[in-house]
Every structure is written in C-alpha cells, then in structure tokens.
Amino acid sequence: MGDAVMDNGALEPRPHYFRDLSDVPVELEPPTGTVTDTRNRQLRDLRISVTDRCNFRCVYCMPKEIFGKDFTFMERAELLTFEEMTRLARIAVAHGVEKIRLTGGEPLLRKGLEELVGMLAALKTPDGRDIDIALTTNGSALAVKAQSLKDAGLKRVTVSLDSLDDATFKAMNDVNFPVAKVLHGIDVAHEVGLGPIKINMVMKRGQNDQDIVSMARHFKGSPYILRFIEFMDVGTSNGWKMGEVVPSAEVISRINAELPLEEIAPNYNGETSARWRYRDGSGEIGVISSVTQSFCHSCTRVRVSTEGKLFTCLFATDGHDLSALMRSGCSDEQLSTVMAHIWRERTDRYSELRSAKTRELRATGKTKIEMSYIGG
Ligand code: SAM
Ligand code: SF4
Ligand code: SF4
C-alpha cells in the first residue's frame, strides 16, 4: 500500500515500511527482469540522490529561510557509499530498471562522482544492454566536469536554467550565480558529447514567467531541448501556492503566439514531457505538467535518497530504509525480495489525487490549494 489522501487532504502514511532485518520476508524471490505495481506500472527508472548539499538556494527548492547557515546537512557516514549505491542499482536493474539518473542536491558537489558513474556504467540489463546513465545539474561546475564524466561513461545531462536574464537568474538561485557560467557549461557538455542536452526551466509566476518566450527564442534552432516545468508543491519548505504555477497550456499559448508550434507524438510511452515543435522546422520544446496534468498512470520511477531510503513517489511521506538493511547484513537475495515487494505493493498516484482535490476545491469556490492543506 502506498500513501493515500485523507479527507482533510493530507497524505496518510502507508502502514508498513521496510526498516530492519525483521521486516524482510522469509520467502526469497530472485529477480525476474520485470516487476509490476498495483496499477500495472513496471519498474523502469531509478533516480539516485548523491548529495543533499547544493551551492544554489533556488527559491522554489532550497529557500534560504530554511536552508540557511544553521541548517544541518547529513554527515558523511550517513551518506550511501558508491558501492552501496551500485549494489542497489544492480538489484534494481535485475528488476527491470533501464535508466539511472543521478541527482541531488547538486550532484557535481559529490567528490569523485566520476567513480560512481564508472561503476554504474558497467551494469547491464538482463539481456546484455547498456544502462542509460544521465545526470541533472545546475550546471555551475559542468565546464570543469563534463569531459571526465563523459570519459567515465555518462551518456547525457539535463541542466536546470530558469532565466537568461542575469538579474532574474541571480534572484532565483539566490547566491548571485551568473547565467553566463551555466551557458558556458552547457556548451562544453555539448562539445564533449553529453547530448542531446535538455534544459529545464521551472516557472514561478511573478518571478521568471516574463522570460518564457525569450528562453524559447534563445534555444530555438539550437542543439538543446528546452523544457518548461510547472512549479510543484514538493517538500514542505517552498511555500507553494497554486497561483504561482504557470500552467503548461499557458506556456504553449504564449510561445505559439510569437513562434508557431504544433504538438508531436511522445518519444516513448510514459514520457513525462509533452513535445511540441516549431512549425518552421527549427526544433522542439517540451512541457512537463506535473501539476495541471498528472502522469501518475505511467510513472515507472523509484528514488533512492542520499541516506539510502527508497521512495516510490516524489510526494511520499517516508521511505524504506535500504541503508539500514544493507548495513545490518542483508544479502542481495533479501534486498531483491524487499525491492520486489515494495514495487508490487505500490499504489502511488499523488498528482492524480491532488488534481481531483483541486477540482473539488474549485467547485466549492476555493481557487488555491495550500501545501499545509494537501500535506507534504
Ligand atoms: N541541483 C540539480 C538541478 O538543479 O538540476 C539537481 C537537483 S534538482 C532538485 C532537480 C530538478 O528539480 C531541477 O530541474 C529543479 O529545477 C527541479 N525542481 C526543484 N524544485 C522544484 C519544484 N518545487 N517544482 C518543480 N521543479 C523543481
Ligand atoms: Fe540546488 Fe537544484 Fe534545488 Fe536549485 S533546484 S537549490 S540547484 S538542488
Ligand atoms: Fe509518480 Fe505520480 Fe508520485 Fe509523481 S505523483 S512521483 S507521477 S506517482
């Protein structure tokens, strides 16, 4: 059972989390190469957070009021080691994972990341194919790291970039980081072959939505694919309000008015981004409607946090403590059994439920849904 939404809108914690050896089922199950959840979704993607630290303080993610000087980040001993991450990844791959994305925090802050990339790049699917290894980064250290990451086996990078206007960008990263350095990092990553590079722009109304069309214009005709992401109510600290979300439909209509667009088919079933191309043939953009159009029905993702908890939904209230299991001597067979159980019992569809709740609130005359209402 996954989290459910209670009548007051908060998430109800699932009744059972795997936390120690006593939770491990007695009957062991070797992986079969595929595992399916209660909504017929197969496990396909793994995201590993390699650090909880970041050199940016993006206002929608790590606002300074919360992540200030007094904030305590994890101690090194709490972090999963590269060997532990690779062990979990190997088991996930045996269950059907084909894509691994490294994220954070800012993943490029984790020392020796290339070593982890190399270890993950050596994994193969049960039928002998390479794993698709990608990384999401704020781009600040990309110019320095791109070549060594490529050499280690990284396939692609996605770079977050919320504005081309220096003042707006600095206000959003809130550490005065200049946009030119990120743009240079993107170009270096492209030159070393870490493409096709996707550029993610999170939009917050009143903060950077005035830059939507200029971003589109800038990347039109370039080798980079720009994707617009709706500001999500993730975590408990970003003060999310529905009124600050710029819906994808508005993004498309604003760009289309100046640079005509047409919708195109997804690359594969379950792609989170809806694709649009310029009618003049000069490339495509994507929109990720995490808030206005949930894609839970095709969500094949599992996440491992920096300290080794496994989450089956971005909005889950807690995770399964795989670090505790590994560090108390769990065997590969036991870990594999636990992973199979977790995925098979998965019911998560938070965004879908939130959309239904938002419609219900609108129908009763309320126009915005607060974080405190829906729960974190
Ligand atoms: N530091 C890296 C970066 O910024 O790319 C990787 C980690 S960051 C948490 C991963 C992605 O989540 C980024 O593209 C970021 O813009 C996005 N993100 C963070 N908070 C978000 C929010 N509240 N709503 C939507 N996207 C968000
Ligand atoms: Fe750091 Fe990425 Fe979050 Fe920005 S979005 S604060 S760069 S982790
Ligand atoms: Fe997946 Fe839906 Fe959870 Fe997002 S809200 S992680 S799409 S199940």
Tab-separated table of C-alpha atoms and ligand atoms in Angstrom:
chain	number	residue	atom	x	y	z
A	1	MET	CA	0.000	0.000	0.000
A	2	GLY	CA	1.301	3.484	-0.852
A	3	ASP	CA	0.284	6.824	0.605
A	4	ALA	CA	-3.375	7.773	0.315
A	5	VAL	CA	-5.027	11.184	0.552
A	6	MET	CA	-7.232	11.548	3.602
A	7	ASP	CA	-10.456	13.541	3.771
A	8	ASN	CA	-8.612	16.628	5.040
A	9	GLY	CA	-6.292	16.447	2.017
A	10	ALA	CA	-3.197	15.288	3.890
A	11	LEU	CA	-1.246	12.235	2.873
A	12	GLU	CA	-1.879	9.211	5.030
A	13	PRO	CA	1.370	7.322	5.658
A	14	ARG	CA	1.486	3.818	4.268
A	15	PRO	CA	1.037	1.270	7.053
A	16	HIS	CA	4.304	-0.553	6.550
A	17	TYR	CA	7.855	0.480	5.700
A	18	PHE	CA	10.843	-1.842	5.445
A	19	ARG	CA	13.219	-0.658	8.165
A	20	ASP	CA	15.264	-3.571	9.512
A	21	LEU	CA	16.062	-7.247	9.006
A	22	SER	CA	12.936	-8.350	10.875
A	23	ASP	CA	10.839	-6.804	8.057
A	24	VAL	CA	12.453	-8.939	5.339
A	25	PRO	CA	10.096	-11.640	4.007
A	26	VAL	CA	11.250	-15.176	4.748
A	27	GLU	CA	10.442	-16.456	1.292
A	28	LEU	CA	13.155	-15.146	-1.031
A	29	GLU	CA	12.453	-14.244	-4.660
A	30	PRO	CA	15.159	-13.986	-7.285
A	31	PRO	CA	14.573	-11.111	-9.759
A	32	THR	CA	12.744	-11.997	-12.981
A	33	GLY	CA	13.702	-8.916	-15.011
A	34	THR	CA	10.352	-7.256	-14.545
A	35	VAL	CA	8.129	-6.245	-11.651
A	36	THR	CA	4.723	-4.596	-11.885
A	37	ASP	CA	2.854	-2.483	-9.307
A	38	THR	CA	-0.855	-2.489	-8.400
A	39	ARG	CA	-1.571	-0.074	-11.278
A	40	ASN	CA	0.228	-2.159	-13.874
A	41	ARG	CA	3.298	0.109	-13.999
A	42	GLN	CA	6.667	-1.594	-14.457
A	43	LEU	CA	9.783	-0.521	-12.605
A	44	ARG	CA	11.974	1.136	-15.261
A	45	ASP	CA	13.768	4.217	-13.867
A	46	LEU	CA	15.980	4.805	-10.880
A	47	ARG	CA	16.958	8.211	-9.536
A	48	ILE	CA	19.787	8.370	-7.059
A	49	SER	CA	20.382	11.463	-4.980
A	50	VAL	CA	24.133	11.568	-4.376
A	51	THR	CA	24.206	14.536	-2.002
A	52	ASP	CA	21.764	16.680	-0.024
A	53	ARG	CA	24.016	19.741	-0.419
A	54	CYS	CA	23.814	22.446	-3.035
A	55	ASN	CA	25.704	25.629	-3.868
A	56	PHE	CA	22.457	27.285	-5.047
A	57	ARG	CA	19.458	28.311	-2.950
A	58	CYS	CA	16.758	28.254	-5.628
A	59	VAL	CA	13.714	29.919	-4.162
A	60	TYR	CA	11.390	27.075	-5.193
A	61	CYS	CA	13.639	24.302	-3.851
A	62	MET	CA	16.042	25.286	-1.041
A	63	PRO	CA	14.896	28.710	0.164
A	64	LYS	CA	17.449	30.483	2.360
A	65	GLU	CA	14.991	30.932	5.227
A	66	ILE	CA	15.037	27.150	5.701
A	67	PHE	CA	18.395	26.128	4.215
A	68	GLY	CA	20.413	28.901	5.882
A	69	LYS	CA	23.714	28.843	7.768
A	70	ASP	CA	22.170	26.900	10.657
A	71	PHE	CA	20.727	24.129	8.528
A	72	THR	CA	22.314	20.765	9.305
A	73	PHE	CA	23.182	18.689	6.278
A	74	MET	CA	23.984	14.990	6.539
A	75	GLU	CA	27.245	13.695	7.932
A	76	ARG	CA	29.446	11.760	5.544
A	77	ALA	CA	28.880	8.458	7.387
A	78	GLU	CA	25.131	8.806	6.789
A	79	LEU	CA	25.527	9.040	3.019
A	80	LEU	CA	25.351	5.899	0.944
A	81	THR	CA	28.770	4.926	-0.367
A	82	PHE	CA	29.282	4.469	-4.112
A	83	GLU	CA	29.468	0.697	-3.501
A	84	GLU	CA	26.089	0.761	-1.721
A	85	MET	CA	24.521	2.863	-4.487
A	86	THR	CA	25.875	0.492	-7.127
A	87	ARG	CA	24.618	-2.525	-5.198
A	88	LEU	CA	21.081	-1.111	-5.096
A	89	ALA	CA	21.317	-0.104	-8.748
A	90	ARG	CA	22.421	-3.625	-9.736
A	91	ILE	CA	19.407	-5.124	-7.981
A	92	ALA	CA	17.063	-2.521	-9.488
A	93	VAL	CA	18.464	-3.317	-12.950
A	94	ALA	CA	17.788	-7.014	-12.344
A	95	HIS	CA	14.155	-5.982	-11.695
A	96	GLY	CA	13.884	-4.064	-14.978
A	97	VAL	CA	15.452	-0.626	-14.464
A	98	GLU	CA	16.982	0.635	-17.728
A	99	LYS	CA	17.644	4.281	-16.892
A	100	ILE	CA	19.567	5.709	-13.977
A	101	ARG	CA	19.637	9.436	-13.265
A	102	LEU	CA	21.993	10.996	-10.731
A	103	THR	CA	20.601	13.986	-8.928
A	104	GLY	CA	20.684	15.773	-5.559
A	105	GLY	CA	21.158	18.434	-4.153
A	106	GLU	CA	23.780	19.342	-6.667
A	107	PRO	CA	25.296	16.034	-7.817
A	108	LEU	CA	28.524	17.634	-9.054
A	109	LEU	CA	29.336	18.563	-5.446
A	110	ARG	CA	29.792	14.885	-4.520
A	111	LYS	CA	33.519	14.173	-4.586
A	112	GLY	CA	34.684	11.541	-7.069
A	113	LEU	CA	31.325	11.317	-8.831
A	114	GLU	CA	33.091	10.018	-11.940
A	115	GLU	CA	33.965	6.875	-9.999
A	116	LEU	CA	30.270	6.205	-9.322
A	117	VAL	CA	29.405	6.873	-12.966
A	118	GLY	CA	32.036	4.326	-13.995
A	119	MET	CA	30.654	1.713	-11.593
A	120	LEU	CA	27.082	2.235	-12.834
A	121	ALA	CA	28.169	2.255	-16.471
A	122	ALA	CA	29.496	-1.296	-16.029
A	123	LEU	CA	25.978	-2.610	-15.250
A	124	LYS	CA	23.996	-4.360	-17.993
A	125	THR	CA	20.318	-5.191	-18.406
A	126	PRO	CA	19.437	-8.906	-18.049
A	127	ASP	CA	19.580	-9.178	-21.869
A	128	GLY	CA	23.005	-7.535	-22.028
A	129	ARG	CA	22.208	-3.922	-22.995
A	130	ASP	CA	23.915	-0.819	-21.564
A	131	ILE	CA	22.111	1.229	-18.935
A	132	ASP	CA	21.205	4.789	-19.877
A	133	ILE	CA	23.027	6.933	-17.308
A	134	ALA	CA	22.077	10.592	-17.036
A	135	LEU	CA	22.618	13.461	-14.623
A	136	THR	CA	20.616	16.520	-13.640
A	137	THR	CA	22.715	19.512	-12.642
A	138	ASN	CA	22.516	23.240	-12.060
A	139	GLY	CA	25.439	23.489	-14.480
A	140	SER	CA	27.681	25.533	-12.194
A	141	ALA	CA	30.578	23.041	-12.346
A	142	LEU	CA	29.763	21.483	-15.699
A	143	ALA	CA	32.502	23.205	-17.697
A	144	VAL	CA	35.088	21.642	-15.374
A	145	LYS	CA	33.484	18.200	-15.006
A	146	ALA	CA	31.896	17.442	-18.400
A	147	GLN	CA	34.873	15.694	-20.002
A	148	SER	CA	35.711	13.449	-17.021
A	149	LEU	CA	32.056	12.475	-16.621
A	150	LYS	CA	31.806	11.604	-20.306
A	151	ASP	CA	35.007	9.557	-20.068
A	152	ALA	CA	33.593	7.689	-17.077
A	153	GLY	CA	30.516	6.603	-19.059
A	154	LEU	CA	27.880	9.290	-18.516
A	155	LYS	CA	25.520	9.447	-21.512
A	156	ARG	CA	23.524	12.686	-21.103
A	157	VAL	CA	23.000	15.712	-18.900
A	158	THR	CA	19.961	17.807	-18.136
A	159	VAL	CA	20.730	21.332	-16.992
A	160	SER	CA	18.407	23.499	-14.922
A	161	LEU	CA	18.239	27.092	-16.128
A	162	ASP	CA	15.405	29.362	-15.064
A	163	SER	CA	16.220	32.580	-16.926
A	164	LEU	CA	18.683	34.158	-19.361
A	165	ASP	CA	18.342	37.493	-17.659
A	166	ASP	CA	21.219	37.754	-15.197
A	167	ALA	CA	19.275	39.665	-12.541
A	168	THR	CA	16.331	37.231	-12.657
A	169	PHE	CA	18.618	34.194	-12.663
A	170	LYS	CA	20.600	35.502	-9.702
A	171	ALA	CA	17.390	36.261	-7.811
A	172	MET	CA	16.170	32.704	-8.434
A	173	ASN	CA	19.382	30.881	-7.499
A	174	ASP	CA	19.720	33.390	-4.643
A	175	VAL	CA	23.517	33.066	-4.466
A	176	ASN	CA	24.332	35.618	-7.163
A	177	PHE	CA	25.473	32.946	-9.622
A	178	PRO	CA	25.847	34.399	-13.150
A	179	VAL	CA	23.932	32.902	-16.060
A	180	ALA	CA	26.943	33.114	-18.412
A	181	LYS	CA	28.809	30.406	-16.478
A	182	VAL	CA	25.893	27.975	-16.804
A	183	LEU	CA	25.577	28.707	-20.530
A	184	HIS	CA	29.296	28.020	-20.929
A	185	GLY	CA	28.927	24.720	-19.005
A	186	ILE	CA	26.103	23.682	-21.352
A	187	ASP	CA	28.252	24.384	-24.414
A	188	VAL	CA	31.189	22.408	-23.006
A	189	ALA	CA	28.910	19.456	-22.182
A	190	HIS	CA	27.583	19.556	-25.743
A	191	GLU	CA	31.081	19.665	-27.208
A	192	VAL	CA	32.225	16.595	-25.256
A	193	GLY	CA	29.155	14.648	-26.434
A	194	LEU	CA	26.831	14.642	-23.413
A	195	GLY	CA	23.808	15.328	-25.602
A	196	PRO	CA	21.103	15.715	-26.574
A	197	ILE	CA	21.113	18.156	-23.656
A	198	LYS	CA	17.809	19.103	-22.103
A	199	ILE	CA	17.399	22.466	-20.400
A	200	ASN	CA	14.817	22.560	-17.588
A	201	MET	CA	13.144	25.845	-16.710
A	202	VAL	CA	10.955	25.848	-13.603
A	203	MET	CA	8.485	28.706	-13.828
A	204	LYS	CA	7.247	30.669	-10.870
A	205	ARG	CA	4.660	33.299	-11.701
A	206	GLY	CA	5.862	36.796	-10.926
A	207	GLN	CA	9.472	35.643	-10.715
A	208	ASN	CA	10.578	34.402	-14.162
A	209	ASP	CA	7.451	33.831	-16.271
A	210	GLN	CA	8.205	37.021	-18.223
A	211	ASP	CA	11.201	35.119	-19.676
A	212	ILE	CA	9.263	32.196	-21.184
A	213	VAL	CA	9.231	33.497	-24.762
A	214	SER	CA	12.797	34.853	-24.648
A	215	MET	CA	14.046	31.442	-23.418
A	216	ALA	CA	12.168	29.758	-26.274
A	217	ARG	CA	13.591	32.220	-28.780
A	218	HIS	CA	17.138	31.763	-27.464
A	219	PHE	CA	17.153	27.956	-27.706
A	220	LYS	CA	15.091	27.721	-30.933
A	221	GLY	CA	17.299	26.261	-33.638
A	222	SER	CA	19.990	25.198	-31.120
A	223	PRO	CA	21.008	21.592	-30.352
A	224	TYR	CA	19.343	21.936	-26.921
A	225	ILE	CA	15.806	20.912	-25.974
A	226	LEU	CA	14.144	23.403	-23.660
A	227	ARG	CA	11.523	22.055	-21.260
A	228	PHE	CA	9.155	24.128	-19.162
A	229	ILE	CA	8.295	22.675	-15.765
A	230	GLU	CA	5.334	23.635	-13.600
A	231	PHE	CA	6.338	24.702	-10.095
A	232	MET	CA	5.445	21.773	-7.824
A	233	ASP	CA	4.350	21.522	-4.212
A	234	VAL	CA	7.237	19.211	-3.434
A	235	GLY	CA	8.621	19.122	0.120
A	236	THR	CA	7.319	21.356	2.855
A	237	SER	CA	9.516	24.421	2.594
A	238	ASN	CA	8.878	26.215	-0.676
A	239	GLY	CA	5.632	27.956	0.307
A	240	TRP	CA	3.853	26.594	-2.753
A	241	LYS	CA	0.689	28.323	-3.945
A	242	MET	CA	-1.398	27.250	-6.933
A	243	GLY	CA	-1.460	30.877	-8.089
A	244	GLU	CA	2.308	30.765	-8.659
A	245	VAL	CA	2.070	27.817	-11.043
A	246	VAL	CA	2.246	28.753	-14.720
A	247	PRO	CA	0.189	26.019	-16.442
A	248	SER	CA	1.762	24.353	-19.487
A	249	ALA	CA	-1.258	25.321	-21.591
A	250	GLU	CA	-0.453	28.989	-20.937
A	251	VAL	CA	3.235	28.434	-21.795
A	252	ILE	CA	2.291	26.887	-25.139
A	253	SER	CA	-0.163	29.632	-25.983
A	254	ARG	CA	2.314	32.388	-25.082
A	255	ILE	CA	5.079	30.883	-27.235
A	256	ASN	CA	2.719	29.880	-30.048
A	257	ALA	CA	1.509	33.487	-30.381
A	258	GLU	CA	5.014	34.531	-31.453
A	259	LEU	CA	6.697	31.317	-32.600
A	260	PRO	CA	4.049	28.959	-34.072
A	261	LEU	CA	4.030	25.426	-32.642
A	262	GLU	CA	2.425	22.052	-33.288
A	263	GLU	CA	2.195	19.053	-30.964
A	264	ILE	CA	4.148	15.889	-31.771
A	265	ALA	CA	3.986	12.306	-30.530
A	266	PRO	CA	5.931	11.259	-27.419
A	267	ASN	CA	9.283	9.508	-27.927
A	268	TYR	CA	8.114	6.586	-25.856
A	269	ASN	CA	5.146	5.508	-23.781
A	270	GLY	CA	5.283	7.185	-20.366
A	271	GLU	CA	7.405	10.204	-21.363
A	272	THR	CA	6.754	12.893	-18.745
A	273	SER	CA	7.222	15.743	-21.145
A	274	ALA	CA	4.659	16.627	-23.859
A	275	ARG	CA	6.505	17.529	-27.070
A	276	TRP	CA	5.845	20.499	-29.375
A	277	ARG	CA	7.820	21.531	-32.451
A	278	TYR	CA	8.219	24.835	-34.224
A	279	ARG	CA	6.196	24.892	-37.429
A	280	ASP	CA	9.183	26.328	-39.290
A	281	GLY	CA	11.158	23.137	-38.534
A	282	SER	CA	13.658	24.720	-36.136
A	283	GLY	CA	13.464	22.233	-33.286
A	284	GLU	CA	11.191	21.303	-30.404
A	285	ILE	CA	10.318	22.167	-26.820
A	286	GLY	CA	8.720	20.166	-24.020
A	287	VAL	CA	6.279	20.962	-21.246
A	288	ILE	CA	6.103	18.991	-18.016
A	289	SER	CA	2.688	19.460	-16.468
A	290	SER	CA	3.367	17.930	-13.068
A	291	VAL	CA	0.556	19.958	-11.526
A	292	THR	CA	-2.115	20.519	-14.176
A	293	GLN	CA	-1.946	17.118	-15.879
A	294	SER	CA	-0.699	14.308	-13.752
A	295	PHE	CA	1.250	11.486	-15.351
A	296	CYS	CA	0.976	9.044	-12.454
A	297	HIS	CA	-0.605	6.429	-14.737
A	298	SER	CA	2.751	5.962	-16.472
A	299	CYS	CA	5.127	6.651	-13.557
A	300	THR	CA	7.793	3.952	-13.571
A	301	ARG	CA	10.238	5.686	-11.227
A	302	VAL	CA	11.816	4.796	-7.947
A	303	ARG	CA	14.050	7.176	-5.972
A	304	VAL	CA	16.893	6.492	-3.587
A	305	SER	CA	17.676	9.353	-1.224
A	306	THR	CA	21.168	10.399	-0.191
A	307	GLU	CA	20.996	8.384	3.016
A	308	GLY	CA	19.621	5.312	1.284
A	309	LYS	CA	15.858	5.446	1.681
A	310	LEU	CA	13.799	4.180	-1.211
A	311	PHE	CA	10.772	6.270	-2.235
A	312	THR	CA	8.149	5.104	-4.704
A	313	CYS	CA	6.679	8.601	-5.133
A	314	LEU	CA	8.125	12.114	-5.083
A	315	PHE	CA	5.457	13.029	-2.571
A	316	ALA	CA	5.722	10.006	-0.276
A	317	THR	CA	5.847	10.914	3.398
A	318	ASP	CA	8.601	8.419	4.186
A	319	GLY	CA	10.856	5.853	2.536
A	320	HIS	CA	12.048	2.300	3.004
A	321	ASP	CA	15.352	2.221	4.857
A	322	LEU	CA	17.523	0.201	2.497
A	323	SER	CA	20.670	1.623	4.073
A	324	ALA	CA	19.718	0.112	7.437
A	325	LEU	CA	19.026	-3.204	5.730
A	326	MET	CA	22.358	-3.216	3.905
A	327	ARG	CA	24.304	-2.106	6.950
A	328	SER	CA	22.779	-4.829	9.107
A	329	GLY	CA	23.941	-7.568	6.767
A	330	CYS	CA	21.043	-8.074	4.351
A	331	SER	CA	22.021	-10.361	1.464
A	332	ASP	CA	21.469	-9.495	-2.219
A	333	GLU	CA	18.643	-12.065	-2.334
A	334	GLN	CA	16.970	-10.398	0.637
A	335	LEU	CA	17.363	-6.900	-0.842
A	336	SER	CA	15.984	-8.107	-4.140
A	337	THR	CA	12.980	-9.635	-2.368
A	338	VAL	CA	12.332	-6.396	-0.474
A	339	MET	CA	12.526	-4.333	-3.673
A	340	ALA	CA	10.105	-6.665	-5.443
A	341	HIS	CA	7.648	-6.438	-2.535
A	342	ILE	CA	7.855	-2.641	-2.370
A	343	TRP	CA	7.185	-2.208	-6.082
A	344	ARG	CA	4.449	-4.851	-6.297
A	345	GLU	CA	2.560	-3.219	-3.437
A	346	ARG	CA	2.962	0.312	-4.853
A	347	THR	CA	-0.277	2.276	-5.284
A	348	ASP	CA	1.122	5.859	-5.529
A	349	ARG	CA	-0.722	8.451	-7.600
A	350	TYR	CA	-0.360	11.627	-5.603
A	351	SER	CA	-0.601	14.118	-8.513
A	352	GLU	CA	-3.707	12.413	-9.804
A	353	LEU	CA	-5.342	12.707	-6.381
A	354	ARG	CA	-4.176	16.307	-5.987
A	355	SER	CA	-5.739	17.220	-9.360
A	356	ALA	CA	-9.025	15.696	-8.245
A	357	LYS	CA	-8.784	17.600	-4.942
A	358	THR	CA	-8.031	20.873	-6.757
A	359	ARG	CA	-11.091	20.395	-8.994
A	360	GLU	CA	-13.176	19.703	-5.911
A	361	LEU	CA	-11.898	22.883	-4.209
A	362	ARG	CA	-12.565	24.965	-7.300
A	363	ALA	CA	-16.098	23.575	-7.435
A	364	THR	CA	-16.621	24.736	-3.866
A	365	GLY	CA	-15.364	28.243	-4.703
A	366	LYS	CA	-11.796	27.981	-3.380
A	367	THR	CA	-9.194	28.793	-6.004
A	368	LYS	CA	-5.929	27.768	-4.427
A	369	ILE	CA	-4.694	24.748	-2.592
A	370	GLU	CA	-2.049	25.273	0.088
A	371	MET	CA	0.801	22.983	0.983
A	372	SER	CA	-0.493	22.749	4.548
A	373	TYR	CA	-3.826	21.558	3.191
A	374	ILE	CA	-2.651	18.855	0.856
A	375	GLY	CA	0.138	17.795	3.208
A	376	GLY	CA	3.810	17.156	2.471
B	1	SAM	N1	20.666	20.573	-8.457
B	1	SAM	C1	20.303	19.912	-9.648
B	1	SAM	C2	19.487	20.815	-10.535
B	1	SAM	O1	19.013	21.858	-10.086
B	1	SAM	O2	19.337	20.469	-11.695
B	1	SAM	C3	19.593	18.590	-9.445
B	1	SAM	C4	18.600	18.509	-8.348
B	1	SAM	S1	17.145	19.492	-8.586
B	1	SAM	C5	16.216	19.132	-7.143
B	1	SAM	C6	16.324	18.568	-9.866
B	1	SAM	C7	15.277	19.325	-10.669
B	1	SAM	O3	14.175	19.589	-9.817
B	1	SAM	C8	15.724	20.665	-11.217
B	1	SAM	O4	15.461	20.727	-12.614
B	1	SAM	C9	14.883	21.653	-10.476
B	1	SAM	O5	14.633	22.798	-11.240
B	1	SAM	C10	13.646	20.850	-10.175
B	1	SAM	N2	12.860	21.362	-9.043
B	1	SAM	C11	13.275	21.629	-7.792
B	1	SAM	N3	12.254	22.080	-7.030
B	1	SAM	C12	11.163	22.099	-7.829
B	1	SAM	C13	9.797	22.476	-7.657
B	1	SAM	N4	9.337	22.927	-6.489
B	1	SAM	N5	8.964	22.350	-8.705
B	1	SAM	C14	9.397	21.887	-9.904
B	1	SAM	N6	10.666	21.512	-10.137
B	1	SAM	C15	11.543	21.624	-9.129
B	2	SF4	FE1	20.077	23.271	-5.808
B	2	SF4	FE2	18.934	22.134	-7.864
B	2	SF4	FE3	17.486	22.717	-5.721
B	2	SF4	FE4	18.399	24.686	-7.216
B	2	SF4	S1	16.937	23.106	-7.845
B	2	SF4	S2	18.507	24.585	-4.991
B	2	SF4	S3	20.292	23.901	-7.923
B	2	SF4	S4	19.104	21.246	-5.809
B	3	SF4	FE1	4.930	9.364	-9.886
B	3	SF4	FE2	2.506	10.477	-9.574
B	3	SF4	FE3	4.139	10.162	-7.474
B	3	SF4	FE4	4.719	11.977	-9.373
B	3	SF4	S1	2.934	11.991	-8.001
B	3	SF4	S2	6.150	10.512	-8.427
B	3	SF4	S3	3.968	10.934	-11.226
B	3	SF4	S4	3.220	8.529	-8.691
